[in-house]
Amino acid sequence: MSRFFTSRYAGLTPYTPGEQPNRMEYVKLNTNESPFPPSKAAEEYTAKFTRALNLYPDPECRELAAAVAKMCGVEAKNILLTNGSDEILNFAFMAFCDEDHPAAFADLTYGFYPVFAQLNRIPYEEIPLDENFCIRVEDYLGIGKTIFIANPNAPTGICLERSKIEQILQANPNNVVVVDEAYVDFGGESCIPLIGRYSNLLVTQTFSKSRSMAGARLGFGIACEELIRDLNTIKYSTNPYNINSLTMAAALGTLSDPDYTQRNCRTVMENRAYTAGELQKMGFEVLPSSTNFVFAKHAKISGAELYQRLKENGVLIRHFTKERIAEYNRITIGTREQMDTLLETIRRLYGGIL
């Protein structure tokens, strides 16, 4: 770092995103992107807006907010659109956490949570998952902290029942509970129906995974009107025009074609079941997943070695170095062809020990 870099952030460890190769020469199963292109309707809507790029986008995103609200079964006043769900998560750390309201989240979860806490100089607690990589609800009851729960969780893929999250909400009435539902469309149970009953609930979702728009950067939050107003205070104090016109247009097109999204989700879930089954036949332990990825390890193959050898053979998966999960790898679910390439490569590399 330079001598000008503020000491405030000298100890900050930034988030490490998944590899994005410059040349698409890999079967890319490392960053949980959709293997399917955006809906044709998204392309058509986007094309119509290119002539208006000389104008600023609507900072209130009124048309899109209304469409997202309709999809979620809430009102537009309950929606805030952001530049990816990462932005609204950061807003939540800024709006609802401080020295008197520390953050709390699992020890094995989305890697941006501790980064946001450190970035905003917020004290935080990492609460260990149990031996089966599940959240222990009792660890979160009445803890007096702002709670962040990725549900389904990443990188494990495990989903917590809505009734258990409701217990956490009830036990922490004076603290916000943020439920990060980036992967909920692949078999999870959304907490959106609880919005009207709990003023301390913020649900976040994204267009990146199930809606094939990772490159467009669009996320959103759903909460009571008061929480949305708080988050808007942060938004309008940082970047009022946080959603560009083309992203809004693409999202409107996507929402006009829900059948396309639902078909893709079903295909991913079918391919997930197929891949998990084939991996298990080869002796892999695969955690139960409600996401568009599986988390797997093999007793005879080092997690780091499997990641590296697959990469050398044109298949990218995601490896994490935390001691407790170092033998696991996270494998994004792609097309059946992509999954067969992964499986055939593993068999070719390790046929003698599987």
mmCIF file of C-alpha atoms in Angstrom:
data_model
loop_
_atom_site.group_PDB
_atom_site.id
_atom_site.type_symbol
_atom_site.label_atom_id
_atom_site.label_comp_id
_atom_site.label_asym_id
_atom_site.label_seq_id
_atom_site.Cartn_x
_atom_site.Cartn_y
_atom_site.Cartn_z
ATOM 1 C CA MET A 1 0.000 0.000 0.000
ATOM 2 C CA SER A 2 1.099 3.587 -0.483
ATOM 3 C CA ARG A 3 2.195 5.928 2.276
ATOM 4 C CA PHE A 4 -1.054 7.849 1.694
ATOM 5 C CA PHE A 5 -3.347 4.947 2.565
ATOM 6 C CA THR A 6 -5.252 5.779 5.743
ATOM 7 C CA SER A 7 -4.332 3.809 8.834
ATOM 8 C CA ARG A 8 -8.080 3.289 9.363
ATOM 9 C CA TYR A 9 -8.007 0.535 6.770
ATOM 10 C CA ALA A 10 -4.423 -0.647 7.112
ATOM 11 C CA GLY A 11 -5.504 -3.935 8.661
ATOM 12 C CA LEU A 12 -8.423 -4.571 6.302
ATOM 13 C CA THR A 13 -8.426 -7.952 4.568
ATOM 14 C CA PRO A 14 -10.494 -7.525 1.378
ATOM 15 C CA TYR A 15 -12.953 -10.043 0.021
ATOM 16 C CA THR A 16 -11.485 -12.482 -2.494
ATOM 17 C CA PRO A 17 -13.818 -13.021 -5.460
ATOM 18 C CA GLY A 18 -13.768 -16.187 -7.518
ATOM 19 C CA GLU A 19 -11.431 -16.377 -10.472
ATOM 20 C CA GLN A 20 -12.671 -14.717 -13.655
ATOM 21 C CA PRO A 21 -10.427 -15.933 -16.503
ATOM 22 C CA ASN A 22 -9.748 -13.461 -19.298
ATOM 23 C CA ARG A 23 -10.187 -16.203 -21.849
ATOM 24 C CA MET A 24 -13.169 -18.510 -21.447
ATOM 25 C CA GLU A 25 -11.137 -21.667 -21.910
ATOM 26 C CA TYR A 26 -12.441 -23.359 -18.760
ATOM 27 C CA VAL A 27 -15.567 -25.212 -17.792
ATOM 28 C CA LYS A 28 -16.359 -22.514 -15.233
ATOM 29 C CA LEU A 29 -17.934 -23.945 -12.088
ATOM 30 C CA ASN A 30 -16.412 -21.645 -9.463
ATOM 31 C CA THR A 31 -18.566 -18.539 -8.965
ATOM 32 C CA ASN A 32 -22.166 -19.805 -8.889
ATOM 33 C CA GLU A 33 -23.199 -18.002 -12.058
ATOM 34 C CA SER A 34 -26.099 -19.264 -14.115
ATOM 35 C CA PRO A 35 -25.036 -21.427 -17.062
ATOM 36 C CA PHE A 36 -27.928 -19.961 -19.044
ATOM 37 C CA PRO A 37 -28.023 -16.617 -20.880
ATOM 38 C CA PRO A 38 -30.500 -13.925 -19.842
ATOM 39 C CA SER A 39 -34.051 -14.194 -21.094
ATOM 40 C CA LYS A 40 -34.648 -13.002 -24.662
ATOM 41 C CA ALA A 41 -37.078 -10.518 -23.140
ATOM 42 C CA ALA A 42 -34.203 -9.060 -21.106
ATOM 43 C CA GLU A 43 -32.200 -8.539 -24.292
ATOM 44 C CA GLU A 44 -35.159 -6.913 -26.040
ATOM 45 C CA TYR A 45 -35.936 -4.543 -23.160
ATOM 46 C CA THR A 46 -32.281 -3.546 -22.887
ATOM 47 C CA ALA A 47 -32.039 -2.695 -26.588
ATOM 48 C CA LYS A 48 -34.884 -0.210 -26.242
ATOM 49 C CA PHE A 49 -33.056 1.790 -23.566
ATOM 50 C CA THR A 50 -29.710 2.314 -25.283
ATOM 51 C CA ARG A 51 -30.840 5.588 -26.862
ATOM 52 C CA ALA A 52 -31.530 7.098 -23.445
ATOM 53 C CA LEU A 53 -28.043 6.590 -22.013
ATOM 54 C CA ASN A 54 -27.392 10.323 -22.171
ATOM 55 C CA LEU A 55 -29.853 10.725 -19.273
ATOM 56 C CA TYR A 56 -29.478 9.722 -15.662
ATOM 57 C CA PRO A 57 -31.494 6.673 -14.585
ATOM 58 C CA ASP A 58 -34.482 7.032 -12.278
ATOM 59 C CA PRO A 59 -32.918 7.057 -8.774
ATOM 60 C CA GLU A 60 -36.134 5.648 -7.306
ATOM 61 C CA CYS A 61 -36.270 2.820 -9.879
ATOM 62 C CA ARG A 62 -40.051 3.204 -9.708
ATOM 63 C CA GLU A 63 -41.091 0.903 -12.543
ATOM 64 C CA LEU A 64 -38.676 -1.833 -11.536
ATOM 65 C CA ALA A 65 -39.455 -1.510 -7.825
ATOM 66 C CA ALA A 66 -43.146 -1.976 -8.618
ATOM 67 C CA ALA A 67 -42.378 -5.075 -10.691
ATOM 68 C CA VAL A 68 -40.149 -6.592 -7.989
ATOM 69 C CA ALA A 69 -42.767 -5.796 -5.343
ATOM 70 C CA LYS A 70 -45.420 -7.606 -7.385
ATOM 71 C CA MET A 71 -43.160 -10.638 -7.704
ATOM 72 C CA CYS A 72 -42.565 -10.663 -3.935
ATOM 73 C CA GLY A 73 -46.173 -10.006 -2.949
ATOM 74 C CA VAL A 74 -45.377 -6.733 -1.173
ATOM 75 C CA GLU A 75 -45.671 -3.019 -1.948
ATOM 76 C CA ALA A 76 -43.072 -0.878 -3.710
ATOM 77 C CA LYS A 77 -42.399 0.950 -0.430
ATOM 78 C CA ASN A 78 -41.044 -2.355 0.895
ATOM 79 C CA ILE A 79 -38.387 -2.642 -1.841
ATOM 80 C CA LEU A 80 -34.936 -1.143 -2.272
ATOM 81 C CA LEU A 81 -32.917 -1.925 -5.410
ATOM 82 C CA THR A 82 -29.134 -1.932 -5.184
ATOM 83 C CA ASN A 83 -25.995 -2.530 -7.206
ATOM 84 C CA GLY A 84 -25.878 -6.250 -6.488
ATOM 85 C CA SER A 85 -27.005 -7.655 -3.151
ATOM 86 C CA ASP A 86 -23.516 -6.885 -1.830
ATOM 87 C CA GLU A 87 -24.447 -3.208 -1.815
ATOM 88 C CA ILE A 88 -27.549 -3.651 0.308
ATOM 89 C CA LEU A 89 -25.636 -5.907 2.686
ATOM 90 C CA ASN A 90 -23.054 -3.161 3.121
ATOM 91 C CA PHE A 91 -25.864 -0.636 3.600
ATOM 92 C CA ALA A 92 -27.260 -2.871 6.352
ATOM 93 C CA PHE A 93 -23.925 -2.944 8.165
ATOM 94 C CA MET A 94 -23.775 0.846 7.896
ATOM 95 C CA ALA A 95 -27.378 1.463 8.943
ATOM 96 C CA PHE A 96 -27.959 -1.103 11.674
ATOM 97 C CA CYS A 97 -24.578 -1.820 13.257
ATOM 98 C CA ASP A 98 -22.255 0.163 15.504
ATOM 99 C CA GLU A 99 -20.335 -0.304 18.753
ATOM 100 C CA ASP A 100 -23.608 -0.639 20.645
ATOM 101 C CA HIS A 101 -25.099 -2.973 18.023
ATOM 102 C CA PRO A 102 -22.321 -5.386 16.983
ATOM 103 C CA ALA A 103 -22.792 -7.808 14.104
ATOM 104 C CA ALA A 104 -23.105 -11.569 14.410
ATOM 105 C CA PHE A 105 -22.921 -14.249 11.739
ATOM 106 C CA ALA A 106 -21.730 -17.813 11.234
ATOM 107 C CA ASP A 107 -18.052 -18.692 11.148
ATOM 108 C CA LEU A 108 -18.511 -20.445 7.794
ATOM 109 C CA THR A 109 -20.654 -18.243 5.609
ATOM 110 C CA TYR A 110 -20.450 -15.540 2.963
ATOM 111 C CA GLY A 111 -16.944 -14.085 3.097
ATOM 112 C CA PHE A 112 -18.080 -10.486 2.649
ATOM 113 C CA TYR A 113 -19.690 -10.278 6.104
ATOM 114 C CA PRO A 114 -16.439 -9.889 8.080
ATOM 115 C CA VAL A 115 -15.100 -7.560 5.373
ATOM 116 C CA PHE A 116 -18.109 -5.253 5.686
ATOM 117 C CA ALA A 117 -17.776 -5.314 9.459
ATOM 118 C CA GLN A 118 -14.091 -4.408 9.300
ATOM 119 C CA LEU A 119 -14.648 -1.797 6.587
ATOM 120 C CA ASN A 120 -17.242 -0.034 8.728
ATOM 121 C CA ARG A 121 -15.263 -0.547 11.949
ATOM 122 C CA ILE A 122 -18.010 -2.612 13.521
ATOM 123 C CA PRO A 123 -17.276 -5.212 16.210
ATOM 124 C CA TYR A 124 -18.542 -8.646 15.238
ATOM 125 C CA GLU A 125 -18.876 -12.211 16.451
ATOM 126 C CA GLU A 126 -18.459 -15.302 14.306
ATOM 127 C CA ILE A 127 -20.675 -18.052 15.697
ATOM 128 C CA PRO A 128 -19.535 -21.614 14.890
ATOM 129 C CA LEU A 129 -21.806 -23.880 12.879
ATOM 130 C CA ASP A 130 -22.459 -27.266 14.465
ATOM 131 C CA GLU A 131 -20.683 -30.474 13.488
ATOM 132 C CA ASN A 132 -23.060 -30.891 10.534
ATOM 133 C CA PHE A 133 -22.409 -27.329 9.284
ATOM 134 C CA CYS A 134 -25.837 -26.165 10.459
ATOM 135 C CA ILE A 135 -26.790 -23.038 12.414
ATOM 136 C CA ARG A 136 -27.660 -23.722 16.046
ATOM 137 C CA VAL A 137 -30.708 -21.546 16.609
ATOM 138 C CA GLU A 138 -30.077 -21.354 20.356
ATOM 139 C CA ASP A 139 -26.772 -19.564 19.698
ATOM 140 C CA TYR A 140 -28.691 -16.607 18.254
ATOM 141 C CA LEU A 141 -31.511 -16.222 20.745
ATOM 142 C CA GLY A 142 -31.492 -12.917 22.597
ATOM 143 C CA ILE A 143 -27.888 -12.063 21.745
ATOM 144 C CA GLY A 144 -28.532 -8.326 21.326
ATOM 145 C CA LYS A 145 -26.640 -8.041 18.037
ATOM 146 C CA THR A 146 -27.465 -7.368 14.397
ATOM 147 C CA ILE A 147 -27.675 -10.839 12.885
ATOM 148 C CA PHE A 148 -26.729 -11.812 9.324
ATOM 149 C CA ILE A 149 -27.865 -15.213 8.058
ATOM 150 C CA ALA A 150 -27.142 -16.476 4.553
ATOM 151 C CA ASN A 151 -30.027 -18.827 3.857
ATOM 152 C CA PRO A 152 -29.349 -21.106 2.092
ATOM 153 C CA ASN A 153 -25.818 -20.758 3.385
ATOM 154 C CA ALA A 154 -22.687 -20.416 1.304
ATOM 155 C CA PRO A 155 -20.389 -22.224 0.882
ATOM 156 C CA THR A 156 -22.181 -25.150 2.554
ATOM 157 C CA GLY A 157 -25.476 -24.957 0.603
ATOM 158 C CA ILE A 158 -27.531 -25.894 3.673
ATOM 159 C CA CYS A 159 -30.913 -24.230 4.265
ATOM 160 C CA LEU A 160 -32.422 -23.262 7.617
ATOM 161 C CA GLU A 161 -36.187 -23.663 8.002
ATOM 162 C CA ARG A 162 -38.194 -20.443 8.042
ATOM 163 C CA SER A 163 -39.724 -21.398 11.386
ATOM 164 C CA LYS A 164 -36.259 -21.397 12.959
ATOM 165 C CA ILE A 165 -35.450 -17.972 11.570
ATOM 166 C CA GLU A 166 -38.749 -16.808 13.017
ATOM 167 C CA GLN A 167 -37.554 -17.985 16.432
ATOM 168 C CA ILE A 168 -34.447 -15.826 16.016
ATOM 169 C CA LEU A 169 -36.574 -12.836 14.983
ATOM 170 C CA GLN A 170 -38.850 -13.241 17.994
ATOM 171 C CA ALA A 171 -35.916 -13.542 20.397
ATOM 172 C CA ASN A 172 -34.196 -10.385 19.102
ATOM 173 C CA PRO A 173 -36.982 -7.786 18.804
ATOM 174 C CA ASN A 174 -34.598 -4.859 19.331
ATOM 175 C CA ASN A 175 -32.098 -5.906 16.677
ATOM 176 C CA VAL A 176 -32.316 -6.253 12.916
ATOM 177 C CA VAL A 177 -32.028 -9.739 11.449
ATOM 178 C CA VAL A 178 -30.757 -9.773 7.860
ATOM 179 C CA VAL A 179 -31.579 -12.896 5.848
ATOM 180 C CA ASP A 180 -29.449 -13.121 2.712
ATOM 181 C CA GLU A 181 -31.417 -15.213 0.202
ATOM 182 C CA ALA A 182 -29.082 -15.113 -2.789
ATOM 183 C CA TYR A 183 -29.758 -18.814 -3.499
ATOM 184 C CA VAL A 184 -33.329 -19.198 -2.299
ATOM 185 C CA ASP A 185 -34.757 -19.921 -5.767
ATOM 186 C CA PHE A 186 -33.002 -23.303 -5.914
ATOM 187 C CA GLY A 187 -35.013 -24.977 -3.166
ATOM 188 C CA GLY A 188 -34.846 -22.675 -0.147
ATOM 189 C CA GLU A 189 -37.720 -21.307 1.924
ATOM 190 C CA SER A 190 -37.998 -17.535 1.660
ATOM 191 C CA CYS A 191 -38.649 -15.316 4.673
ATOM 192 C CA ILE A 192 -40.452 -12.676 2.596
ATOM 193 C CA PRO A 193 -43.850 -13.804 4.012
ATOM 194 C CA LEU A 194 -42.604 -12.710 7.460
ATOM 195 C CA ILE A 195 -41.980 -9.091 6.438
ATOM 196 C CA GLY A 196 -45.426 -7.898 7.498
ATOM 197 C CA ARG A 197 -45.073 -9.460 10.971
ATOM 198 C CA TYR A 198 -41.548 -8.463 11.950
ATOM 199 C CA SER A 199 -40.311 -4.885 11.775
ATOM 200 C CA ASN A 200 -36.757 -6.098 12.473
ATOM 201 C CA LEU A 201 -36.475 -8.311 9.363
ATOM 202 C CA LEU A 202 -34.547 -7.431 6.201
ATOM 203 C CA VAL A 203 -34.493 -9.989 3.385
ATOM 204 C CA THR A 204 -32.002 -9.571 0.543
ATOM 205 C CA GLN A 205 -32.052 -11.263 -2.848
ATOM 206 C CA THR A 206 -30.251 -10.955 -6.172
ATOM 207 C CA PHE A 207 -30.723 -11.202 -9.921
ATOM 208 C CA SER A 208 -27.248 -12.752 -10.259
ATOM 209 C CA LYS A 209 -28.004 -16.439 -9.744
ATOM 210 C CA SER A 210 -31.425 -17.688 -10.798
ATOM 211 C CA ARG A 211 -32.139 -14.765 -13.143
ATOM 212 C CA SER A 212 -28.897 -14.974 -15.173
ATOM 213 C CA MET A 213 -27.849 -11.363 -14.549
ATOM 214 C CA ALA A 214 -24.581 -11.617 -12.594
ATOM 215 C CA GLY A 215 -22.906 -9.246 -15.030
ATOM 216 C CA ALA A 216 -25.633 -6.614 -14.666
ATOM 217 C CA ARG A 217 -25.195 -6.242 -10.870
ATOM 218 C CA LEU A 218 -28.674 -6.007 -9.409
ATOM 219 C CA GLY A 219 -29.844 -6.909 -5.931
ATOM 220 C CA PHE A 220 -32.739 -5.870 -3.751
ATOM 221 C CA GLY A 221 -33.968 -5.775 -0.189
ATOM 222 C CA ILE A 222 -37.434 -6.401 1.196
ATOM 223 C CA ALA A 223 -38.441 -5.000 4.589
ATOM 224 C CA CYS A 224 -40.957 -2.846 6.390
ATOM 225 C CA GLU A 225 -41.209 0.744 5.188
ATOM 226 C CA GLU A 226 -39.172 2.106 8.097
ATOM 227 C CA LEU A 227 -36.150 -0.123 7.447
ATOM 228 C CA ILE A 228 -36.273 0.691 3.735
ATOM 229 C CA ARG A 229 -36.321 4.387 4.620
ATOM 230 C CA ASP A 230 -33.197 3.882 6.764
ATOM 231 C CA LEU A 231 -31.418 2.115 3.927
ATOM 232 C CA ASN A 232 -32.415 4.811 1.469
ATOM 233 C CA THR A 233 -30.741 7.358 3.749
ATOM 234 C CA ILE A 234 -27.494 5.450 3.233
ATOM 235 C CA LYS A 235 -28.097 5.055 -0.504
ATOM 236 C CA TYR A 236 -28.792 8.746 -1.095
ATOM 237 C CA SER A 237 -25.747 9.627 0.978
ATOM 238 C CA THR A 238 -23.466 7.529 -1.213
ATOM 239 C CA ASN A 239 -24.789 6.924 -4.748
ATOM 240 C CA PRO A 240 -28.367 7.945 -5.647
ATOM 241 C CA TYR A 241 -28.004 6.610 -9.217
ATOM 242 C CA ASN A 242 -26.834 3.183 -8.132
ATOM 243 C CA ILE A 243 -28.781 1.207 -10.770
ATOM 244 C CA ASN A 244 -27.992 2.000 -14.388
ATOM 245 C CA SER A 245 -30.667 2.209 -17.080
ATOM 246 C CA LEU A 246 -29.598 -0.914 -18.953
ATOM 247 C CA THR A 247 -29.661 -3.038 -15.814
ATOM 248 C CA MET A 248 -33.140 -1.772 -14.968
ATOM 249 C CA ALA A 249 -34.333 -2.565 -18.487
ATOM 250 C CA ALA A 250 -32.828 -6.052 -18.431
ATOM 251 C CA ALA A 251 -34.446 -6.732 -15.068
ATOM 252 C CA LEU A 252 -37.861 -5.618 -16.317
ATOM 253 C CA GLY A 253 -37.488 -7.958 -19.274
ATOM 254 C CA THR A 254 -36.465 -10.806 -16.980
ATOM 255 C CA LEU A 255 -39.459 -10.269 -14.716
ATOM 256 C CA SER A 256 -41.777 -10.274 -17.739
ATOM 257 C CA ASP A 257 -40.675 -13.853 -18.493
ATOM 258 C CA PRO A 258 -40.911 -15.773 -15.193
ATOM 259 C CA ASP A 259 -41.360 -19.115 -16.931
ATOM 260 C CA TYR A 260 -37.831 -18.874 -18.316
ATOM 261 C CA THR A 261 -36.365 -18.333 -14.837
ATOM 262 C CA GLN A 262 -38.423 -21.139 -13.324
ATOM 263 C CA ARG A 263 -37.416 -23.602 -16.056
ATOM 264 C CA ASN A 264 -33.758 -22.789 -15.536
ATOM 265 C CA CYS A 265 -34.077 -23.256 -11.780
ATOM 266 C CA ARG A 266 -35.692 -26.660 -12.275
ATOM 267 C CA THR A 267 -32.924 -27.681 -14.657
ATOM 268 C CA VAL A 268 -30.237 -26.597 -12.185
ATOM 269 C CA MET A 269 -31.923 -28.566 -9.390
ATOM 270 C CA GLU A 270 -32.147 -31.653 -11.624
ATOM 271 C CA ASN A 271 -28.469 -31.303 -12.562
ATOM 272 C CA ARG A 272 -27.594 -30.791 -8.884
ATOM 273 C CA ALA A 273 -29.262 -34.062 -7.911
ATOM 274 C CA TYR A 274 -27.555 -35.850 -10.798
ATOM 275 C CA THR A 275 -24.117 -34.433 -9.958
ATOM 276 C CA ALA A 276 -24.422 -35.125 -6.237
ATOM 277 C CA GLY A 277 -25.456 -38.702 -6.967
ATOM 278 C CA GLU A 278 -22.548 -39.312 -9.358
ATOM 279 C CA LEU A 279 -20.055 -37.784 -6.927
ATOM 280 C CA GLN A 280 -21.390 -39.977 -4.122
ATOM 281 C CA LYS A 281 -20.943 -43.055 -6.328
ATOM 282 C CA MET A 282 -17.253 -42.061 -6.537
ATOM 283 C CA GLY A 283 -16.981 -41.885 -2.754
ATOM 284 C CA PHE A 284 -17.463 -38.144 -2.249
ATOM 285 C CA GLU A 285 -19.287 -36.799 0.771
ATOM 286 C CA VAL A 286 -21.738 -34.176 -0.523
ATOM 287 C CA LEU A 287 -23.569 -31.869 1.858
ATOM 288 C CA PRO A 288 -27.333 -31.444 1.282
ATOM 289 C CA SER A 289 -27.759 -28.411 -0.965
ATOM 290 C CA SER A 290 -30.613 -25.977 -1.623
ATOM 291 C CA THR A 291 -28.448 -23.832 -3.892
ATOM 292 C CA ASN A 292 -26.955 -23.860 -7.383
ATOM 293 C CA PHE A 293 -23.802 -25.540 -6.099
ATOM 294 C CA VAL A 294 -22.678 -28.561 -4.087
ATOM 295 C CA PHE A 295 -20.047 -28.703 -1.348
ATOM 296 C CA ALA A 296 -18.096 -31.934 -1.482
ATOM 297 C CA LYS A 297 -14.987 -33.709 -0.211
ATOM 298 C CA HIS A 298 -13.317 -37.081 -0.732
ATOM 299 C CA ALA A 299 -11.509 -39.023 1.985
ATOM 300 C CA LYS A 300 -8.697 -40.019 -0.399
ATOM 301 C CA ILE A 301 -8.241 -36.746 -2.301
ATOM 302 C CA SER A 302 -6.997 -33.465 -0.844
ATOM 303 C CA GLY A 303 -9.385 -30.595 -1.481
ATOM 304 C CA ALA A 304 -6.558 -28.337 -2.612
ATOM 305 C CA GLU A 305 -5.165 -31.035 -4.902
ATOM 306 C CA LEU A 306 -8.524 -31.711 -6.539
ATOM 307 C CA TYR A 307 -9.028 -28.000 -7.183
ATOM 308 C CA GLN A 308 -5.558 -27.622 -8.700
ATOM 309 C CA ARG A 309 -5.650 -30.726 -10.879
ATOM 310 C CA LEU A 310 -9.086 -29.898 -12.232
ATOM 311 C CA LYS A 311 -7.884 -26.389 -13.041
ATOM 312 C CA GLU A 312 -4.904 -27.805 -14.907
ATOM 313 C CA ASN A 313 -7.363 -29.894 -16.905
ATOM 314 C CA GLY A 314 -9.706 -27.060 -17.834
ATOM 315 C CA VAL A 315 -12.317 -27.230 -15.044
ATOM 316 C CA LEU A 316 -12.583 -24.420 -12.475
ATOM 317 C CA ILE A 317 -14.173 -25.051 -9.076
ATOM 318 C CA ARG A 318 -13.824 -23.044 -5.821
ATOM 319 C CA HIS A 319 -11.488 -24.010 -2.994
ATOM 320 C CA PHE A 320 -11.428 -22.373 0.443
ATOM 321 C CA THR A 321 -8.463 -22.471 2.778
ATOM 322 C CA LYS A 322 -10.204 -22.193 6.168
ATOM 323 C CA GLU A 323 -9.024 -25.189 8.161
ATOM 324 C CA ARG A 324 -12.457 -26.616 8.875
ATOM 325 C CA ILE A 325 -13.468 -26.740 5.202
ATOM 326 C CA ALA A 326 -10.084 -27.059 3.503
ATOM 327 C CA GLU A 327 -10.865 -30.584 2.301
ATOM 328 C CA TYR A 328 -14.090 -29.467 0.631
ATOM 329 C CA ASN A 329 -14.629 -27.803 -2.720
ATOM 330 C CA ARG A 330 -17.629 -25.783 -3.873
ATOM 331 C CA ILE A 331 -18.834 -26.840 -7.303
ATOM 332 C CA THR A 332 -21.279 -24.668 -9.226
ATOM 333 C CA ILE A 333 -24.047 -26.551 -11.016
ATOM 334 C CA GLY A 334 -23.994 -25.862 -14.742
ATOM 335 C CA THR A 335 -25.468 -27.570 -17.778
ATOM 336 C CA ARG A 336 -25.592 -31.366 -17.925
ATOM 337 C CA GLU A 337 -22.745 -31.238 -20.444
ATOM 338 C CA GLN A 338 -20.614 -29.163 -18.079
ATOM 339 C CA MET A 339 -21.330 -31.505 -15.172
ATOM 340 C CA ASP A 340 -20.459 -34.543 -17.278
ATOM 341 C CA THR A 341 -17.150 -32.900 -18.209
ATOM 342 C CA LEU A 342 -16.422 -32.376 -14.507
ATOM 343 C CA LEU A 343 -17.328 -35.958 -13.607
ATOM 344 C CA GLU A 344 -15.430 -37.499 -16.518
ATOM 345 C CA THR A 345 -12.352 -35.437 -15.660
ATOM 346 C CA ILE A 346 -12.433 -36.607 -12.045
ATOM 347 C CA ARG A 347 -12.785 -40.228 -13.162
ATOM 348 C CA ARG A 348 -9.889 -39.858 -15.589
ATOM 349 C CA LEU A 349 -7.636 -38.235 -12.987
ATOM 350 C CA TYR A 350 -8.507 -40.464 -10.046
ATOM 351 C CA GLY A 351 -9.914 -43.646 -11.542
ATOM 352 C CA GLY A 352 -7.375 -45.740 -9.698
ATOM 353 C CA ILE A 353 -8.541 -44.723 -6.232
ATOM 354 C CA LEU A 354 -12.239 -43.995 -6.626
#
